[in-house]
Amino acid sequence: MEYSWRGLADKEFFDQPTLDLARSLLGMVIVHDHPLGWCAGRIVEVEMYQGPEDRAAHSYGGKITERTRVMYGPPGYAYVYFVYGMHYCLNVVSGPPGRPEAILIRALEPLQGIELMAQRRHIEIDGASLNLCRLTNGPAKLAQALGISQSEYGLALFDSRLLLYHDQDPLPSQDIAAGPRINVNYAGEAALYPWRFWVKDHPCVSVKGKVQKTKT
DNA sequence: ATAATGATTGGC
DNA sequence: CCAATCATTATT
């Protein structure tokens, strides 16, 4: 298997404050190796969820359950959860052990394995009419496209079949936009924190992300 | 054991 | 706008 990306993220890469790690993830490439084939996409939108104090986080109040367990371990592992009875979402565990922080991957730019992604998403590739962003412009869409489900829970993103790669220099801050997170209105004060980050003007930013952007 | 609740999406 | 659909969680 040959990857052309610049370099694999090592274990130490994840040892940085969640605020920094979230922004560092933008522009990086996520690769999923699977018996059916491999897929890759560039991260263009993320959301951070910070520890026990964040009312929007699954780990709010230090809640530790079977599902949230991996968030309490070391950073750099996959936190996959199931929502709305039909969707999976992929997060990168962040923060030192004991700090239950995570970063939700909200949108990708498809790079490799387009056919497989389209197949998994039940979208037909009919030439020019397909907007590739449609494959991965949402947290559950990209999980589906990459073939991520419960069996990817807890994988080490620096040493497993699900990997993160550096591919370009870190994005300059002027290319990164920030705003409130999506669908966390129940979180009161925390719903206002500008903890969603995306690549400014990137076409593959999630639909809701774009709506919110134009609204403000 | 049982009921409430979504870090969403796609279709009407 | 709203139904779909079920794992996880809290509650009885």
mmCIF file of C-alpha atoms (C1' of nucleotides) in Angstrom:
data_model
loop_
_atom_site.group_PDB
_atom_site.id
_atom_site.type_symbol
_atom_site.label_atom_id
_atom_site.label_comp_id
_atom_site.label_asym_id
_atom_site.label_seq_id
_atom_site.Cartn_x
_atom_site.Cartn_y
_atom_site.Cartn_z
ATOM 1 C CA MET A 1 0.000 0.000 0.000
ATOM 2 C CA GLU A 2 1.555 3.274 -1.031
ATOM 3 C CA TYR A 3 0.648 6.609 0.379
ATOM 4 C CA SER A 4 1.958 9.817 -1.074
ATOM 5 C CA TRP A 5 1.194 11.958 1.972
ATOM 6 C CA ARG A 6 4.076 13.781 3.519
ATOM 7 C CA GLY A 7 4.249 12.073 6.892
ATOM 8 C CA LEU A 8 2.359 10.014 9.424
ATOM 9 C CA ALA A 9 1.256 11.840 12.545
ATOM 10 C CA ASP A 10 3.200 10.341 15.440
ATOM 11 C CA LYS A 11 1.961 9.649 18.934
ATOM 12 C CA GLU A 12 3.525 12.860 20.254
ATOM 13 C CA PHE A 13 1.663 15.013 17.738
ATOM 14 C CA PHE A 14 -1.482 14.577 19.791
ATOM 15 C CA ASP A 15 0.190 15.933 22.950
ATOM 16 C CA GLN A 16 -0.995 19.502 22.523
ATOM 17 C CA PRO A 17 -3.856 21.562 23.893
ATOM 18 C CA THR A 18 -7.153 20.635 22.269
ATOM 19 C CA LEU A 19 -7.594 24.164 20.957
ATOM 20 C CA ASP A 20 -4.314 23.842 19.054
ATOM 21 C CA LEU A 21 -4.822 20.237 18.000
ATOM 22 C CA ALA A 22 -8.249 21.039 16.552
ATOM 23 C CA ARG A 23 -6.788 23.705 14.287
ATOM 24 C CA SER A 24 -3.760 21.560 13.461
ATOM 25 C CA LEU A 25 -6.053 18.848 12.133
ATOM 26 C CA LEU A 26 -7.338 21.155 9.388
ATOM 27 C CA GLY A 27 -5.521 20.328 6.167
ATOM 28 C CA MET A 28 -4.361 16.932 7.416
ATOM 29 C CA VAL A 29 -5.323 13.742 5.617
ATOM 30 C CA ILE A 30 -7.217 10.842 7.117
ATOM 31 C CA VAL A 31 -6.731 7.407 5.558
ATOM 32 C CA HIS A 32 -8.791 4.295 6.186
ATOM 33 C CA ASP A 33 -7.421 0.981 5.083
ATOM 34 C CA HIS A 34 -10.140 -1.617 4.594
ATOM 35 C CA PRO A 35 -10.478 -5.007 2.907
ATOM 36 C CA LEU A 36 -12.717 -3.358 0.319
ATOM 37 C CA GLY A 37 -10.055 -0.791 -0.499
ATOM 38 C CA TRP A 38 -8.638 2.371 0.954
ATOM 39 C CA CYS A 39 -10.060 5.854 1.192
ATOM 40 C CA ALA A 40 -8.527 9.191 2.021
ATOM 41 C CA GLY A 41 -9.808 12.696 2.597
ATOM 42 C CA ARG A 42 -8.474 16.055 3.721
ATOM 43 C CA ILE A 43 -9.959 17.457 6.938
ATOM 44 C CA VAL A 44 -11.661 20.801 6.309
ATOM 45 C CA GLU A 45 -13.980 21.191 9.307
ATOM 46 C CA VAL A 46 -13.762 20.156 12.978
ATOM 47 C CA GLU A 47 -15.432 20.815 16.319
ATOM 48 C CA MET A 48 -13.815 20.499 19.738
ATOM 49 C CA TYR A 49 -15.490 19.191 22.867
ATOM 50 C CA GLN A 50 -13.715 20.044 26.036
ATOM 51 C CA GLY A 51 -13.748 17.909 29.073
ATOM 52 C CA PRO A 52 -16.059 17.885 32.042
ATOM 53 C CA GLU A 53 -16.856 21.608 31.867
ATOM 54 C CA ASP A 54 -18.369 21.615 28.363
ATOM 55 C CA ARG A 55 -22.125 21.121 28.536
ATOM 56 C CA ALA A 56 -22.201 20.063 24.892
ATOM 57 C CA ALA A 57 -19.703 17.245 25.444
ATOM 58 C CA HIS A 58 -20.653 13.638 25.989
ATOM 59 C CA SER A 59 -18.153 13.747 28.840
ATOM 60 C CA TYR A 60 -19.857 16.702 30.534
ATOM 61 C CA GLY A 61 -19.638 16.523 34.296
ATOM 62 C CA GLY A 62 -16.981 13.820 34.104
ATOM 63 C CA LYS A 63 -19.541 11.292 32.968
ATOM 64 C CA ILE A 64 -17.755 8.030 32.254
ATOM 65 C CA THR A 65 -19.609 5.217 30.553
ATOM 66 C CA GLU A 66 -18.803 2.389 28.202
ATOM 67 C CA ARG A 67 -19.239 4.777 25.279
ATOM 68 C CA THR A 68 -17.179 7.717 26.578
ATOM 69 C CA ARG A 69 -14.451 5.547 28.079
ATOM 70 C CA VAL A 70 -11.858 6.124 25.356
ATOM 71 C CA MET A 71 -12.009 9.891 25.895
ATOM 72 C CA TYR A 72 -10.489 9.433 29.347
ATOM 73 C CA GLY A 73 -7.436 7.669 27.984
ATOM 74 C CA PRO A 74 -4.419 9.092 26.137
ATOM 75 C CA PRO A 75 -4.944 11.302 23.051
ATOM 76 C CA GLY A 76 -4.696 10.143 19.450
ATOM 77 C CA TYR A 77 -7.342 7.437 19.528
ATOM 78 C CA ALA A 78 -10.635 7.229 17.649
ATOM 79 C CA TYR A 79 -13.834 7.980 19.534
ATOM 80 C CA VAL A 80 -16.675 6.681 17.373
ATOM 81 C CA TYR A 81 -20.266 7.052 18.532
ATOM 82 C CA PHE A 82 -23.669 6.249 17.116
ATOM 83 C CA VAL A 83 -26.384 8.929 16.911
ATOM 84 C CA TYR A 84 -29.967 9.359 15.794
ATOM 85 C CA GLY A 85 -30.425 5.646 15.402
ATOM 86 C CA MET A 86 -28.601 5.565 12.090
ATOM 87 C CA HIS A 87 -25.357 7.513 11.953
ATOM 88 C CA TYR A 88 -21.785 7.185 13.139
ATOM 89 C CA CYS A 89 -19.445 10.074 13.866
ATOM 90 C CA LEU A 90 -15.658 10.084 14.177
ATOM 91 C CA ASN A 91 -13.725 12.009 16.832
ATOM 92 C CA VAL A 92 -10.056 12.327 17.697
ATOM 93 C CA VAL A 93 -9.438 11.895 21.422
ATOM 94 C CA SER A 94 -7.462 14.836 22.803
ATOM 95 C CA GLY A 95 -6.047 16.017 26.104
ATOM 96 C CA PRO A 96 -3.916 14.069 28.575
ATOM 97 C CA PRO A 97 -5.294 10.947 30.248
ATOM 98 C CA GLY A 98 -8.059 11.922 32.633
ATOM 99 C CA ARG A 99 -9.091 14.933 30.512
ATOM 100 C CA PRO A 100 -12.064 13.734 28.430
ATOM 101 C CA GLU A 101 -11.660 15.965 25.389
ATOM 102 C CA ALA A 102 -12.321 15.160 21.751
ATOM 103 C CA ILE A 103 -12.437 16.688 18.311
ATOM 104 C CA LEU A 104 -15.292 15.804 15.977
ATOM 105 C CA ILE A 105 -14.344 15.546 12.312
ATOM 106 C CA ARG A 106 -17.193 17.340 10.511
ATOM 107 C CA ALA A 107 -16.130 17.459 6.864
ATOM 108 C CA LEU A 108 -13.531 16.135 4.446
ATOM 109 C CA GLU A 109 -12.426 16.843 0.917
ATOM 110 C CA PRO A 110 -12.427 13.444 -0.827
ATOM 111 C CA LEU A 111 -8.963 12.545 -2.148
ATOM 112 C CA GLN A 112 -8.690 8.810 -2.789
ATOM 113 C CA GLY A 113 -11.066 5.887 -3.021
ATOM 114 C CA ILE A 114 -13.831 7.995 -4.538
ATOM 115 C CA GLU A 115 -15.595 5.005 -6.066
ATOM 116 C CA LEU A 116 -15.670 3.120 -2.790
ATOM 117 C CA MET A 117 -16.936 6.193 -0.965
ATOM 118 C CA ALA A 118 -19.693 6.677 -3.507
ATOM 119 C CA GLN A 119 -20.629 3.021 -3.208
ATOM 120 C CA ARG A 120 -20.822 3.202 0.569
ATOM 121 C CA ARG A 121 -22.850 6.416 0.386
ATOM 122 C CA HIS A 122 -25.170 4.927 -2.254
ATOM 123 C CA ILE A 123 -24.424 7.773 -4.578
ATOM 124 C CA GLU A 124 -23.918 7.139 -8.270
ATOM 125 C CA ILE A 125 -20.890 8.549 -9.983
ATOM 126 C CA ASP A 126 -22.270 9.916 -13.207
ATOM 127 C CA GLY A 127 -19.470 12.021 -14.574
ATOM 128 C CA ALA A 128 -19.402 15.741 -14.095
ATOM 129 C CA SER A 129 -22.701 16.002 -12.319
ATOM 130 C CA LEU A 130 -21.292 14.610 -9.079
ATOM 131 C CA ASN A 131 -20.102 17.172 -6.604
ATOM 132 C CA LEU A 132 -17.459 15.181 -4.772
ATOM 133 C CA CYS A 133 -17.983 17.170 -1.597
ATOM 134 C CA ARG A 134 -21.370 15.551 -1.302
ATOM 135 C CA LEU A 135 -19.587 12.344 -0.286
ATOM 136 C CA THR A 136 -18.047 13.747 2.885
ATOM 137 C CA ASN A 137 -19.472 17.192 3.757
ATOM 138 C CA GLY A 138 -20.932 16.218 7.121
ATOM 139 C CA PRO A 139 -19.794 14.213 10.141
ATOM 140 C CA ALA A 140 -22.020 11.204 9.512
ATOM 141 C CA LYS A 141 -21.484 11.373 5.756
ATOM 142 C CA LEU A 142 -17.737 11.085 6.052
ATOM 143 C CA ALA A 143 -18.005 8.233 8.534
ATOM 144 C CA GLN A 144 -20.227 6.389 6.100
ATOM 145 C CA ALA A 145 -17.967 7.174 3.137
ATOM 146 C CA LEU A 146 -14.849 5.964 4.943
ATOM 147 C CA GLY A 147 -16.596 2.876 6.262
ATOM 148 C CA ILE A 148 -16.261 3.865 9.902
ATOM 149 C CA SER A 149 -18.529 2.269 12.487
ATOM 150 C CA GLN A 150 -18.368 0.794 15.960
ATOM 151 C CA SER A 151 -15.539 -1.567 14.999
ATOM 152 C CA GLU A 152 -13.238 1.428 14.524
ATOM 153 C CA TYR A 153 -13.841 2.578 18.112
ATOM 154 C CA GLY A 154 -10.578 3.028 19.969
ATOM 155 C CA LEU A 155 -8.197 2.614 17.027
ATOM 156 C CA ALA A 156 -4.857 4.411 17.416
ATOM 157 C CA LEU A 157 -4.762 7.110 14.748
ATOM 158 C CA PHE A 158 -0.958 6.909 14.650
ATOM 159 C CA ASP A 159 -0.766 3.105 14.436
ATOM 160 C CA SER A 160 -3.739 1.222 13.006
ATOM 161 C CA ARG A 161 -5.697 0.842 9.773
ATOM 162 C CA LEU A 162 -7.108 4.329 10.433
ATOM 163 C CA LEU A 163 -4.346 6.918 10.181
ATOM 164 C CA LEU A 164 -3.731 10.645 10.161
ATOM 165 C CA TYR A 165 -1.132 12.149 7.847
ATOM 166 C CA HIS A 166 0.495 15.531 7.543
ATOM 167 C CA ASP A 167 0.370 16.628 3.927
ATOM 168 C CA GLN A 168 1.046 20.343 3.849
ATOM 169 C CA ASP A 169 2.369 23.084 6.099
ATOM 170 C CA PRO A 170 -0.006 23.991 8.911
ATOM 171 C CA LEU A 171 -2.665 26.370 7.669
ATOM 172 C CA PRO A 172 -1.950 30.021 8.476
ATOM 173 C CA SER A 173 -4.485 31.402 10.924
ATOM 174 C CA GLN A 174 -5.952 33.719 8.312
ATOM 175 C CA ASP A 175 -7.105 30.646 6.370
ATOM 176 C CA ILE A 176 -8.968 29.262 9.376
ATOM 177 C CA ALA A 177 -12.448 30.412 10.330
ATOM 178 C CA ALA A 178 -14.048 29.842 13.733
ATOM 179 C CA GLY A 179 -17.616 29.926 14.954
ATOM 180 C CA PRO A 180 -20.141 28.348 17.299
ATOM 181 C CA ARG A 181 -20.678 24.611 17.111
ATOM 182 C CA ILE A 182 -23.596 23.037 15.297
ATOM 183 C CA ASN A 183 -26.624 21.483 16.979
ATOM 184 C CA VAL A 184 -25.619 22.031 20.555
ATOM 185 C CA ASN A 185 -28.243 24.644 21.444
ATOM 186 C CA TYR A 186 -29.143 22.699 24.550
ATOM 187 C CA ALA A 187 -25.717 23.472 25.979
ATOM 188 C CA GLY A 188 -26.587 26.985 27.142
ATOM 189 C CA GLU A 189 -23.545 29.221 27.480
ATOM 190 C CA ALA A 190 -21.282 26.556 25.970
ATOM 191 C CA ALA A 191 -23.257 26.630 22.719
ATOM 192 C CA LEU A 192 -21.758 30.041 22.010
ATOM 193 C CA TYR A 193 -18.089 29.089 22.308
ATOM 194 C CA PRO A 194 -16.318 29.448 18.926
ATOM 195 C CA TRP A 195 -15.140 25.858 18.949
ATOM 196 C CA ARG A 196 -15.929 24.931 15.372
ATOM 197 C CA PHE A 197 -13.079 25.484 12.943
ATOM 198 C CA TRP A 198 -13.078 25.195 9.193
ATOM 199 C CA VAL A 199 -10.936 26.028 6.177
ATOM 200 C CA LYS A 200 -12.151 29.408 5.036
ATOM 201 C CA ASP A 201 -14.204 29.285 1.830
ATOM 202 C CA HIS A 202 -13.621 25.568 1.323
ATOM 203 C CA PRO A 203 -16.431 24.049 -0.780
ATOM 204 C CA CYS A 204 -16.567 20.853 1.277
ATOM 205 C CA VAL A 205 -17.511 22.499 4.568
ATOM 206 C CA SER A 206 -20.688 20.893 5.900
ATOM 207 C CA VAL A 207 -24.048 22.234 4.779
ATOM 208 C CA LYS A 208 -25.031 23.403 8.250
ATOM 209 C CA GLY A 209 -21.629 24.978 8.666
ATOM 210 C CA LYS A 210 -22.132 27.087 5.568
ATOM 211 C CA VAL A 211 -25.615 28.145 6.600
ATOM 212 C CA GLN A 212 -24.392 29.311 9.944
ATOM 213 C CA LYS A 213 -21.502 31.127 8.367
ATOM 214 C CA THR A 214 -23.685 33.275 6.144
ATOM 215 C CA LYS A 215 -26.147 33.943 8.933
ATOM 216 C CA THR A 216 -23.624 35.806 11.057
ATOM 217 C "C1'" DA B 1 -37.172 -3.829 32.063
ATOM 218 C "C1'" DT B 2 -38.486 0.294 29.892
ATOM 219 C "C1'" DA B 3 -38.579 4.946 28.135
ATOM 220 C "C1'" DA B 4 -36.223 9.321 26.594
ATOM 221 C "C1'" DT B 5 -32.855 11.328 23.855
ATOM 222 C "C1'" DG B 6 -29.908 12.794 20.337
ATOM 223 C "C1'" DA B 7 -22.328 16.179 18.385
ATOM 224 C "C1'" DT B 8 -27.681 14.021 11.608
ATOM 225 C "C1'" DT B 9 -29.361 13.414 7.176
ATOM 226 C "C1'" DG B 10 -32.416 13.272 3.359
ATOM 227 C "C1'" DG B 11 -36.796 13.733 1.593
ATOM 228 C "C1'" DC B 12 -41.295 16.170 1.374
ATOM 229 C "C1'" DC C 1 -40.092 21.477 8.045
ATOM 230 C "C1'" DC C 2 -39.872 16.677 10.012
ATOM 231 C "C1'" DA C 3 -39.575 11.617 9.990
ATOM 232 C "C1'" DA C 4 -36.359 7.864 10.212
ATOM 233 C "C1'" DT C 5 -34.368 4.631 13.559
ATOM 234 C "C1'" DC C 6 -31.663 2.524 17.525
ATOM 235 C "C1'" DA C 7 -27.450 2.598 20.779
ATOM 236 C "C1'" DT C 8 -26.735 4.679 24.886
ATOM 237 C "C1'" DT C 9 -28.291 6.402 29.018
ATOM 238 C "C1'" DA C 10 -31.151 7.337 32.872
ATOM 239 C "C1'" DT C 11 -35.014 5.871 35.347
ATOM 240 C "C1'" DT C 12 -38.526 2.570 37.241
#
